[in-house]
Each structure stands twice: as structure tokens, then as C-alpha cells.
Coordinates of C-alpha atoms in Angstrom, one line a residue:
Chain A
M1 CA 141.7 213.4 13.4
K2 CA 144.3 212.2 11.2
I3 CA 144.4 211.5 7.4
K4 CA 146.4 208.7 6.3
S5 CA 148.1 209.0 3.0
L6 CA 147.7 206.2 0.5
V7 CA 149.9 205.6 -2.4
I8 CA 149.4 202.6 -4.8
S9 CA 150.9 202.0 -8.1
A10 CA 148.8 202.9 -11.1
A11 CA 148.9 199.3 -12.4
T12 CA 147.6 198.1 -9.1
V13 CA 144.9 200.6 -9.0
A14 CA 143.7 199.8 -12.6
L15 CA 143.5 196.2 -11.8
A16 CA 142.2 196.6 -8.4
S17 CA 139.4 199.0 -9.2
T18 CA 138.0 197.0 -12.0
A19 CA 138.3 193.7 -10.1
Y20 CA 137.5 194.3 -6.6
I21 CA 138.9 197.1 -4.6
G22 CA 138.0 200.6 -4.5
L23 CA 140.0 202.1 -1.7
S24 CA 138.8 205.1 0.1
V25 CA 140.2 206.8 3.1
A26 CA 138.4 207.7 6.2
F27 CA 139.4 209.5 9.4
D28 CA 140.5 207.5 12.3
D29 CA 138.9 207.9 15.6
D30 CA 141.9 207.8 17.9
S31 CA 140.1 209.1 20.9
H32 CA 138.3 206.0 21.9
D33 CA 139.6 203.9 24.8
W34 CA 139.5 200.3 23.7
G35 CA 140.4 199.0 27.2
D36 CA 142.0 195.4 26.8
Y37 CA 141.2 195.3 23.0
Q38 CA 144.2 197.6 22.5
V39 CA 147.8 197.0 23.6
E40 CA 150.2 199.8 22.7
D41 CA 149.5 200.3 18.9
R42 CA 148.0 196.9 18.6
R43 CA 144.2 196.8 18.2
S44 CA 142.0 193.8 18.0
G45 CA 139.6 193.6 15.0
Y46 CA 136.8 194.1 17.5
T47 CA 137.6 197.7 17.7
Y48 CA 137.0 198.2 14.0
R49 CA 133.6 196.6 14.0
S50 CA 130.2 198.3 14.5
A51 CA 128.6 198.7 18.1
E52 CA 126.0 196.0 17.0
T53 CA 128.6 193.4 15.9
R54 CA 130.6 194.1 19.2
A55 CA 127.4 193.6 21.2
L56 CA 126.9 190.2 19.6
Q57 CA 130.3 189.1 20.4
D58 CA 130.1 190.4 24.0
D59 CA 126.9 188.6 25.0
E60 CA 127.9 185.0 25.8
F61 CA 124.5 183.9 25.0
E62 CA 123.7 186.0 21.8
N63 CA 127.0 185.2 20.2
P64 CA 126.3 182.9 17.5
G65 CA 129.7 181.2 17.7
M66 CA 128.9 179.9 21.2
V67 CA 126.7 177.2 19.7
G68 CA 129.9 175.7 18.3
V69 CA 131.7 176.1 21.7
D70 CA 128.7 174.2 23.3
H71 CA 129.1 171.4 20.7
G72 CA 132.8 171.3 21.4
A73 CA 132.1 170.8 25.0
E74 CA 129.9 167.8 24.3
L75 CA 132.6 166.3 22.0
W76 CA 135.1 166.8 24.8
N77 CA 133.4 164.1 26.8
I78 CA 132.6 161.6 24.0
A79 CA 135.0 158.6 23.9
E80 CA 136.1 157.7 20.4
G81 CA 138.8 155.5 18.7
S82 CA 140.4 152.2 19.5
E83 CA 141.6 153.4 22.9
G84 CA 137.9 154.1 23.9
K85 CA 138.9 157.5 25.4
A86 CA 137.5 161.0 25.4
C87 CA 139.6 164.1 25.7
A88 CA 138.3 164.4 29.3
D89 CA 139.6 161.1 30.3
C90 CA 143.1 162.5 30.0
H91 CA 142.6 166.2 30.3
G92 CA 139.9 166.4 32.8
D93 CA 138.3 169.7 33.3
A94 CA 139.1 171.8 30.3
S95 CA 138.8 175.2 32.1
E96 CA 141.9 174.0 34.0
S97 CA 143.9 171.9 31.6
M98 CA 143.3 174.2 28.5
A99 CA 143.4 177.5 30.3
K100 CA 146.6 178.6 28.5
V101 CA 146.5 176.6 25.3
G102 CA 144.6 179.2 23.2
A103 CA 146.9 182.0 24.1
T104 CA 150.3 180.1 23.5
Y105 CA 149.8 178.3 20.2
P106 CA 151.4 177.7 17.6
K107 CA 153.9 175.8 19.7
F108 CA 157.0 173.8 18.7
N109 CA 156.3 170.1 18.2
A110 CA 159.5 167.9 18.7
A111 CA 158.2 165.0 16.8
S112 CA 157.7 167.0 13.6
S113 CA 160.4 169.5 14.3
K114 CA 158.1 172.4 13.5
P115 CA 155.3 174.4 15.0
I116 CA 151.9 173.2 15.1
N117 CA 148.6 175.0 15.8
V118 CA 145.7 174.0 18.0
E119 CA 143.9 172.2 15.2
Q120 CA 146.9 170.0 14.6
R121 CA 147.5 169.5 18.3
I122 CA 143.9 168.2 18.6
N123 CA 144.3 165.8 15.7
L124 CA 147.7 164.5 17.1
C125 CA 145.7 163.6 20.3
R126 CA 143.0 162.0 18.1
V127 CA 145.4 159.9 16.1
E128 CA 148.1 159.1 18.6
N129 CA 146.3 159.1 22.0
M130 CA 142.9 158.1 21.0
G131 CA 143.4 155.9 18.1
A132 CA 140.6 157.8 16.3
E133 CA 140.3 159.3 12.8
P134 CA 141.7 162.9 12.5
F135 CA 139.0 165.6 12.2
K136 CA 138.8 167.1 8.7
Y137 CA 140.4 170.5 8.9
E138 CA 137.4 172.9 8.2
S139 CA 134.8 170.4 9.5
G140 CA 132.2 171.3 12.0
E141 CA 133.8 169.0 14.5
M142 CA 137.2 170.6 14.2
L143 CA 136.0 174.2 14.4
N144 CA 133.8 173.5 17.3
M145 CA 136.5 171.6 19.2
T146 CA 139.0 174.3 18.5
A147 CA 136.6 177.0 19.5
F148 CA 135.8 175.2 22.7
V149 CA 139.6 174.7 23.5
K150 CA 140.5 178.3 22.6
N151 CA 137.4 179.7 24.5
Q152 CA 139.0 178.3 27.7
S153 CA 141.6 181.0 27.4
L154 CA 139.0 183.8 26.8
G155 CA 140.6 187.0 27.9
E156 CA 144.0 185.5 28.4
P157 CA 146.6 187.8 26.8
V158 CA 148.3 186.2 23.7
N159 CA 151.8 185.2 24.5
V160 CA 153.7 183.0 21.9
V161 CA 157.3 181.8 21.9
I162 CA 159.2 183.0 18.9
D163 CA 162.8 182.5 19.7
G164 CA 165.1 179.3 19.8
E165 CA 163.8 176.6 17.5
M166 CA 160.8 178.7 16.6
A167 CA 162.8 181.5 15.2
P168 CA 163.3 180.3 11.7
F169 CA 159.5 179.6 11.2
F170 CA 158.7 183.1 12.7
E171 CA 161.0 184.6 10.1
K172 CA 159.3 182.7 7.3
G173 CA 155.8 183.8 8.4
K174 CA 157.1 187.3 8.5
E175 CA 158.3 187.1 5.1
F176 CA 155.1 185.7 3.9
Y177 CA 153.3 188.8 5.4
Y178 CA 155.4 191.4 3.6
E179 CA 155.7 189.4 0.3
R180 CA 153.7 190.8 -2.7
R181 CA 151.5 188.2 -4.4
G182 CA 148.7 187.5 -6.7
Q183 CA 147.5 189.4 -9.8
L184 CA 147.0 192.5 -7.7
D185 CA 150.6 192.2 -6.5
M186 CA 149.8 193.1 -2.9
A187 CA 151.1 192.0 0.5
C188 CA 149.1 191.5 3.7
S189 CA 150.9 194.6 5.0
H190 CA 149.6 196.8 2.1
C191 CA 146.0 196.5 3.7
H192 CA 146.6 195.6 7.3
E193 CA 149.6 197.8 8.0
D194 CA 149.7 200.6 5.6
N195 CA 145.9 201.1 5.3
E196 CA 144.7 199.9 8.7
G197 CA 141.9 202.3 9.8
N198 CA 140.9 203.2 6.2
M199 CA 137.8 202.1 4.4
I200 CA 138.0 199.5 1.6
R201 CA 134.9 199.7 -0.1
A202 CA 132.4 199.6 2.7
D203 CA 134.7 197.8 5.1
H204 CA 136.7 199.2 7.8
L205 CA 140.3 197.8 7.5
S206 CA 141.7 196.4 10.7
Q207 CA 145.2 195.2 11.5
G208 CA 144.2 191.7 10.5
Q209 CA 144.7 190.3 14.1
I210 CA 144.1 186.7 14.8
N211 CA 143.1 186.5 18.5
G212 CA 139.5 185.8 18.0
F213 CA 139.7 182.6 15.9
P214 CA 137.9 180.4 15.1
T215 CA 135.6 183.5 14.3
Y216 CA 132.0 183.7 13.5
R217 CA 131.6 185.6 10.4
F218 CA 128.2 186.9 9.2
K219 CA 129.5 186.4 5.8
W220 CA 130.2 182.7 6.4
Q221 CA 127.1 182.4 8.7
K222 CA 129.2 180.0 10.8
L223 CA 132.5 179.6 12.5
G224 CA 135.7 179.5 10.3
S225 CA 139.4 178.9 11.1
V226 CA 142.1 181.4 10.7
H227 CA 143.5 179.5 7.7
R228 CA 140.0 180.0 6.0
R229 CA 140.5 183.8 6.5
F230 CA 144.1 183.6 5.1
R231 CA 142.6 181.8 2.0
G232 CA 140.0 184.4 1.6
C233 CA 142.6 187.3 1.9
N234 CA 144.7 185.5 -0.6
K235 CA 142.0 184.9 -3.0
N236 CA 140.8 188.4 -2.9
I237 CA 144.2 189.6 -4.3
R238 CA 143.9 186.9 -6.9
A239 CA 146.7 184.8 -5.5
T240 CA 146.6 181.0 -5.1
P241 CA 145.5 180.1 -1.6
Y242 CA 147.6 177.5 0.3
K243 CA 146.1 174.4 1.8
Y244 CA 144.5 174.4 5.2
G245 CA 147.2 173.4 7.8
S246 CA 150.0 174.0 5.3
D247 CA 153.4 175.0 6.8
E248 CA 153.1 178.3 5.1
Y249 CA 149.9 179.2 6.8
V250 CA 151.1 177.8 10.2
N251 CA 154.2 180.0 9.9
L252 CA 151.9 183.0 9.1
E253 CA 149.7 182.1 12.0
L254 CA 152.7 182.1 14.3
Y255 CA 153.9 185.6 13.1
L256 CA 150.4 187.0 13.2
T257 CA 149.9 185.5 16.8
W258 CA 153.0 187.5 17.7
R259 CA 151.8 190.6 16.1
G260 CA 148.9 190.4 18.5
R261 CA 150.9 189.8 21.6
G262 CA 149.2 190.9 24.6
L263 CA 145.7 191.1 23.0
P264 CA 143.1 189.0 24.8
I265 CA 141.8 185.7 23.3
E266 CA 138.3 186.5 22.0
T267 CA 137.3 183.1 20.7
P268 CA 134.7 183.0 19.4
A269 CA 135.0 186.5 17.9
V270 CA 132.1 187.9 15.7
R271 CA 133.1 189.7 12.6
N272 CA 131.2 190.8 9.5
Chain B
M1 CA 155.2 200.6 -12.9
T2 CA 155.8 203.0 -10.2
E3 CA 153.8 206.0 -11.2
K4 CA 152.0 207.4 -8.1
L5 CA 148.4 208.5 -8.0
Q6 CA 146.9 211.4 -6.0
L7 CA 143.9 211.1 -4.0
V8 CA 140.8 212.9 -5.0
V9 CA 139.0 214.6 -2.2
S10 CA 135.2 214.1 -2.8
N11 CA 133.7 215.0 0.6
R12 CA 134.5 215.3 4.2
R13 CA 134.6 211.7 5.0
H14 CA 135.9 209.9 1.9
F15 CA 138.7 210.4 -0.4
I16 CA 138.0 208.4 -3.4
L17 CA 140.6 206.7 -5.5
G18 CA 139.9 206.0 -9.1
A19 CA 136.7 206.5 -11.3
T20 CA 135.5 202.9 -10.9
A21 CA 135.4 203.2 -7.3
A22 CA 133.5 206.5 -7.5
A23 CA 131.0 204.9 -9.9
T24 CA 130.6 202.0 -7.3
L25 CA 129.8 204.4 -4.6
L26 CA 127.5 206.4 -6.6
S27 CA 125.6 203.4 -7.8
L28 CA 124.4 202.6 -4.2
P29 CA 120.7 201.8 -4.4
K30 CA 118.3 204.8 -3.9
L31 CA 116.5 204.9 -0.6
G32 CA 112.8 205.3 -0.8
F33 CA 109.6 203.7 0.1
A34 CA 108.2 203.5 -3.2
E35 CA 109.4 200.1 -4.1
D36 CA 107.1 197.0 -3.7
N37 CA 108.6 193.6 -3.8
G38 CA 105.3 192.1 -2.9
W39 CA 105.4 193.2 0.7
K40 CA 102.1 195.1 0.3
A41 CA 100.3 192.1 -0.9
A42 CA 101.9 190.0 2.0
M43 CA 100.7 192.6 4.4
E44 CA 97.3 192.7 3.0
G45 CA 97.1 188.9 3.2
L46 CA 97.9 189.0 6.9
V47 CA 96.0 192.1 8.1
G48 CA 93.6 192.9 5.3
S49 CA 95.1 196.1 4.2
S50 CA 98.4 197.5 3.1
E51 CA 98.0 200.9 4.9
A52 CA 97.9 201.7 8.6
D53 CA 98.7 204.5 10.9
A54 CA 102.2 205.1 12.0
N55 CA 101.5 204.8 15.7
R56 CA 102.3 202.8 18.7
V57 CA 104.6 200.3 17.1
S58 CA 108.4 200.8 16.6
I59 CA 111.2 198.9 15.0
E60 CA 114.7 199.2 15.9
L61 CA 117.6 198.5 13.5
P62 CA 121.2 199.6 13.2
E63 CA 121.5 202.6 11.0
I64 CA 124.2 200.8 9.2
A65 CA 124.5 197.1 9.0
E66 CA 128.0 195.8 8.6
N67 CA 126.8 192.8 6.7
G68 CA 123.3 191.9 5.5
N69 CA 123.4 188.3 6.6
T70 CA 122.9 189.2 10.1
V71 CA 121.1 192.3 11.1
P72 CA 119.8 192.4 14.7
F73 CA 116.4 194.0 15.1
S74 CA 113.7 194.5 17.7
V75 CA 109.9 195.4 17.6
A76 CA 107.9 197.0 20.4
V77 CA 104.3 198.1 20.7
E78 CA 102.8 200.2 23.3
S79 CA 100.1 198.2 24.8
P80 CA 98.8 197.3 28.4
M81 CA 98.9 193.7 27.4
T82 CA 95.7 192.8 29.2
D83 CA 93.2 190.0 28.2
E84 CA 90.9 192.9 26.8
D85 CA 93.6 195.0 25.1
H86 CA 96.8 193.4 23.9
V87 CA 99.1 193.0 20.8
K88 CA 98.3 189.8 18.8
A89 CA 101.0 189.9 16.4
V90 CA 103.8 192.0 14.8
H91 CA 104.7 191.1 11.2
V92 CA 107.9 192.3 9.7
F93 CA 108.6 192.8 6.1
A94 CA 111.7 193.8 4.1
T95 CA 110.8 196.0 1.1
G96 CA 114.0 195.4 -0.8
N97 CA 114.7 191.8 -0.5
P98 CA 113.8 189.2 -3.2
R99 CA 111.1 187.9 -0.9
P100 CA 109.4 190.4 1.5
D101 CA 108.6 188.0 4.5
I102 CA 110.9 188.2 7.5
G103 CA 108.7 186.9 10.3
S104 CA 105.7 187.3 12.6
F105 CA 105.9 187.5 16.4
M106 CA 102.7 186.3 18.0
F107 CA 102.2 187.7 21.6
T108 CA 99.9 186.9 24.4
P109 CA 98.9 188.8 27.6
A110 CA 101.4 186.5 29.5
N111 CA 104.3 188.4 27.9
G112 CA 103.4 191.5 30.0
V113 CA 104.8 193.9 27.5
A114 CA 105.1 193.5 23.7
D115 CA 108.6 193.6 22.5
A116 CA 110.8 190.9 20.8
S117 CA 114.0 190.5 19.0
S118 CA 115.5 188.5 16.3
R119 CA 118.1 188.9 13.3
M120 CA 117.2 189.3 9.7
R121 CA 118.9 188.9 6.3
L122 CA 118.9 192.1 4.1
G123 CA 120.1 192.0 0.4
R124 CA 120.8 195.7 0.3
T125 CA 119.9 199.1 1.7
Q126 CA 116.2 199.3 2.1
D127 CA 113.1 200.1 4.3
I128 CA 111.8 197.7 6.9
V129 CA 108.2 197.7 7.8
A130 CA 106.7 196.5 11.1
V131 CA 102.9 196.0 11.3
A132 CA 101.2 195.4 14.6
E133 CA 97.8 193.7 15.0
M134 CA 95.9 194.6 18.1
S135 CA 93.3 192.4 19.8
N136 CA 90.5 194.9 19.0
G137 CA 91.4 194.5 15.3
Q138 CA 93.3 198.0 15.0
V139 CA 96.5 197.8 12.8
F140 CA 99.6 200.1 13.1
M141 CA 102.7 200.2 11.3
A142 CA 106.2 201.7 11.3
T143 CA 109.0 201.9 8.9
Q144 CA 112.8 202.2 9.4
T145 CA 115.5 202.5 6.9
V146 CA 118.8 200.5 7.1
K147 CA 121.9 200.9 5.1
V148 CA 123.5 197.6 4.4
T149 CA 127.2 197.5 3.5
I150 CA 129.0 194.4 2.3
G151 CA 132.1 192.9 3.7
G152 CA 135.2 193.2 1.6
C153 CA 137.8 190.5 2.2
G154 CA 138.0 186.9 2.9
G155 CA 135.8 184.3 1.1
Chain C
M1 CA 127.7 173.0 12.9
A2 CA 125.9 170.3 11.1
K3 CA 124.2 169.4 14.3
V4 CA 121.1 171.3 15.2
K5 CA 121.4 172.5 18.8
P6 CA 118.9 174.7 20.7
R7 CA 120.2 177.0 23.5
V8 CA 117.8 178.9 25.8
K9 CA 118.5 181.5 28.5
V10 CA 115.9 181.8 31.2
P11 CA 116.6 183.8 34.4
K12 CA 117.3 181.2 37.2
K13 CA 115.0 183.0 39.6
A14 CA 112.6 185.9 39.4
S15 CA 109.9 187.6 41.5
V16 CA 106.1 187.5 40.8
G17 CA 105.3 190.6 38.8
D18 CA 108.7 190.9 37.2
V19 CA 109.0 191.1 33.3
V20 CA 111.9 188.9 32.4
T21 CA 113.5 188.3 29.0
I22 CA 113.8 184.9 27.6
K23 CA 116.4 184.3 24.9
T24 CA 116.7 181.4 22.5
L25 CA 119.1 180.4 19.7
I26 CA 119.2 177.4 17.6
S27 CA 122.1 176.3 15.3
H28 CA 120.5 176.0 11.9
K29 CA 121.7 177.1 8.4
M30 CA 118.3 178.5 7.3
E31 CA 118.9 177.5 3.7
T32 CA 116.7 180.0 1.7
G33 CA 115.9 177.8 -1.3
L34 CA 117.1 180.7 -3.5
R35 CA 120.8 179.7 -3.7
K36 CA 122.4 177.7 -6.4
D37 CA 124.8 174.9 -6.0
K38 CA 128.1 176.2 -7.2
E39 CA 128.9 172.9 -9.0
T40 CA 125.7 171.7 -10.4
G41 CA 123.9 175.0 -10.8
E42 CA 120.9 173.6 -9.3
L43 CA 118.9 175.3 -6.7
I44 CA 119.6 174.1 -3.1
P45 CA 116.2 173.1 -1.6
R46 CA 114.8 175.3 1.2
D47 CA 115.6 174.1 4.6
I48 CA 114.5 176.5 7.3
I49 CA 113.1 176.6 10.8
S50 CA 109.7 177.8 10.1
A51 CA 108.0 178.1 13.4
F52 CA 109.0 178.7 17.1
E53 CA 106.8 178.2 20.1
A54 CA 107.2 178.8 23.8
K55 CA 104.9 177.1 26.3
F56 CA 104.8 177.8 30.0
N57 CA 103.1 175.2 32.1
G58 CA 101.6 173.8 29.0
A59 CA 100.1 177.0 27.6
T60 CA 101.5 178.8 24.7
V61 CA 102.8 182.2 25.7
F62 CA 104.6 183.3 22.6
S63 CA 105.3 182.0 19.1
M64 CA 106.8 183.1 15.9
N65 CA 106.6 182.3 12.1
L66 CA 110.0 182.4 10.6
H67 CA 110.7 182.9 7.0
A68 CA 114.0 182.6 4.9
G69 CA 114.6 186.2 5.7
I70 CA 115.6 185.4 9.2
S71 CA 119.4 184.9 9.7
A72 CA 121.2 181.5 10.0
N73 CA 121.2 180.3 13.6
P74 CA 117.9 181.9 14.5
F75 CA 117.9 184.0 17.6
V76 CA 114.6 185.0 19.1
S77 CA 114.0 186.8 22.3
F78 CA 110.8 187.8 24.0
P79 CA 109.3 189.0 27.4
M80 CA 107.4 187.1 30.0
K81 CA 105.6 188.4 33.0
V82 CA 106.3 186.2 35.9
T83 CA 103.1 184.9 37.7
E84 CA 104.2 181.7 39.1
A85 CA 107.1 179.1 39.1
G86 CA 107.0 176.6 36.4
E87 CA 108.6 175.1 33.3
F88 CA 109.1 176.4 29.8
E89 CA 109.1 174.2 26.8
F90 CA 110.5 175.6 23.6
I91 CA 109.6 174.0 20.3
W92 CA 111.2 174.7 16.9
N93 CA 109.7 173.3 13.7
A94 CA 111.9 172.8 10.7
D95 CA 111.2 171.9 7.0
G96 CA 110.8 168.2 6.5
E97 CA 108.6 167.8 9.6
K98 CA 111.6 168.0 11.9
T99 CA 111.1 169.2 15.5
Y100 CA 113.6 170.2 18.1
S101 CA 112.7 171.1 21.7
K102 CA 114.2 172.2 25.0
K103 CA 112.9 172.7 28.5
A104 CA 113.9 175.1 31.2
K105 CA 112.6 175.8 34.7
L106 CA 111.7 179.2 36.2
K107 CA 111.9 179.5 39.9
V108 CA 110.0 182.1 41.8
A109 CA 111.7 184.0 44.8

């Protein structure tokens, strides 16, 4: 058992406790063997959730996010747009063509000279290769298609390129992560690095890993994207959230993907 | 402002920071079976009485639910499940929700055994009641407390 | 997940006398009727799956009444004692007289 020390400025505490946060510290259970869900000191959010929540994720049938994956599988075969093509017409069997995608994005996109995530890659195909309307970012179609594509990489260790032309974007994402913001003047790192393993109100703070997105959250009662989670974490410290698909969030997604390198893709993960 | 605060040790498991946080923790709803949000009337409507022996029926729930929106549960009744002697229904009530009704499972002898699972919504920490109706008219009940915590971050 | 989609899991094969578990899940928001629209302040009308029924070779073997206290994307599992091969039909009834259904075969070894 180890006790983590927790130091926060008085101003933060005053604001935080009246507004939203009552931090309390619990002991870490370091003895558990989390198998693939832990790589060195990197632990999936899965390992911070209750046995019941983990069981829901583990059961391919009972996992409520799988309904979205099923719907994505249907969309994969439906022709749309001026070219009259479906994803399957160009990419064939997703279990082969998409096997690595979920674990290797965000990837550099030469045309826009910046990294793009899976959602944006899907919309590129819809617009440029299918002549179809892009999916709206947090729409059911987008979430379900993204979940379907990423689910093809289930269990695949996260492995994202961060050097070369990706390097400056990676640095920006890292800066964002450590930058204090919002009325509560907190950075992502204050919760997910300094207080990981502690209790925040009744919630067990994880490392904020993103290897399970889109994730089915009980709170949302549906699948949600990683950018939705970023927005939520920004709002909770009274900071203005960025737009879905914004450069800021894609850079942050890149950095966080790297923080979870080696962890298995869990899409669709189940969280509280 | 860089003044540092010390943690206050309040018990073995939690070190509470700040009086407001402590107050939040202390104001957790009290457990207890006394409350009645209409579940007794609902039970009476279905089985004719709001009392029954605690026997043969059981309800399984997590001790602590991470989020009240999705709380897995199962019910089970000891019964031979024959044409002559079987479980007709199990009704489930939440004694601390705005509305007590959760659901009713209707069994037949074709099930072989009487158990079923689903997921319920719980507004807060409370007792859950399961009421079994047998084919001979007998009624049994069981109760189980579940503690509901609410997720912190991420609208 | 605007589209309502049922999923069912029936063992592909079973032996006579076995008790098998049937699992079902349907994507549905289970709108309670108690929530207010954040913008207009008006109550969002109730829209739930209120009944589920499982038939085997035409006879009802299990059913359930669901209330708004059942979670979104309702999951229901129940047992079945295998007596013969046949076909399940699962039927979900939602508010507004909407009905969804799905069939699944059970083979006997």
C-alpha cells in the first residue's frame, strides 16, 4: 500500500471544493496483475473500473457499445454518394484492411500537412472517394463507423508515429496536456498524472488513457468520441472546450495515444 | 497563491481535503428500508400485499455501482419449474428512485430454472426489492442494498 | 445510435435437457419522460421499450414488462430448457406502438 501526497494551492481548493471537486486520497492496489491492460507504468482506464464494468466490456455480446459496432458494419457495405461506392468496394474485408488502423492513428496527412484522426480519415474517404456528405462529428453514424473501424484492431498494441513531420504536432499536444487552464487553473496532468489512482469524489482517477475510444459511457448512455471526453474534462475545470476535430484536440489525441503506447485497443471500451 | 494545504486524515481509506468535501461525503443518503416512494402500493397492485416472507428469491447487484445509469442485476428463485410448481413472475422495485417500478420477468416451465438478468437505473444509494409470485399463489421477497456513486469528470 | 437494432445470442447447438442462457439487447434510449429539454425547459416525452417477449416454436416461453427504470439499450437474459430444435422469435414493443423483432434458430445435437 502506498499513500500518495497531494498538494494543491489554497485558491484551487477553495474554488474546487465549492464548485465541483472534493479530492480525497485512497490507497493504490499495486498488487494486481492487469495482464495486457498494463505496460510498464501505463495502465488502461479499464484497470480503474469496477469488476461489473469490466465484465460488461469483456463480454462481446453484453458490451452495450457493440450495438454501434454492428451498425458500423452495416454502414461499411452501404453505397453512398455520387460515386455509388461503399467502403467495402475499395477496402474489402475490414478485418484485414483495417486491422492496424485503430492502433496507428492519428497519422500524418500529406494533403493538409498535419495529423488526422480516424474520424477525419473516414470523412476524407466519404468526401473525396465516395462523393458523399461528411458525417457530422459526434453523430451516431460517425461514432458507429469509427467504433467499427477501431474494433478491427481490438487487442492490437497502440503504436503511433511521433517523429519527423509529426514531431511539432506531438510537442503541441504535450504542451496542451501540461498547460493550466480554466477557472480552476488545472492541467490534465494534475488529475491524470499527479493524482492517478486517487479518488476524486466517488470516482477512481485513471491515467486518462484513450485506447478504448469511442467509448460507451454509462453517463452518456451511448458511445462518445475521445474529443467529447476532452470537452468534458475541459468543462469540468471551467475551461472553454475546443471544437470537435479541432487541431488542438487532434494534437492532444496524438500525444495521449503515445502516452498509451503498447496498451491494447479496447474499442468499444465501457466506462462509468 | 502558493500556500499549501495539509491533508486531514479522517479514516483508514480516505483523506479528506477541505470542509466542503467532507460535508459532501457526510451528506450521502442514509441507508434504510423505511422509505416508501410508492413501491409498496406498486407491489400490492401486482401481488395483493406489500409484505412477504424473505425466502426462495434472491437478487444480485453490485455492492457499489460506479454509475446509476447502468446497474447490472439478476434475480433467481428456487423452484422445480414444473407445470404444477413454478415461478410465474419476479417483480423488481427500486425503493429510492423517483418511480419505484423497474420491471417484471414472467417465467414459464419451459425456462427450466428461474433466473434472469437485466440492467437498471438508480438515482442514488437505496434498497432494491424483488418479489416472486409462485404458481400456487405464494409470494416471496428479497431485498438488497446498492451503493450508487456518481462519475466525476467529462460531460 | 438513432437506429433501433436488436441483437440476440442463442447457442448454435445444444443437447436435449440442457439449460441454456439466451441473451438479448436492443439499442434504445429508454427516454424516461422525467427529463427536461435543456433549451425549452419542457419535459421530453417518454419513449421506452415497454415489453419484451420470447417465443419458441410459436409458444411464449418468457416475457418481461419494462419500465423507465431499465437502462438505455435494454439487456435481458433468461434461461431455456432445451426439449427440441426450433426457432426463437424475439419481440420488443416500444411506445408509439412500434414493434421490433428478430429470429434465431436453435439446433439440437
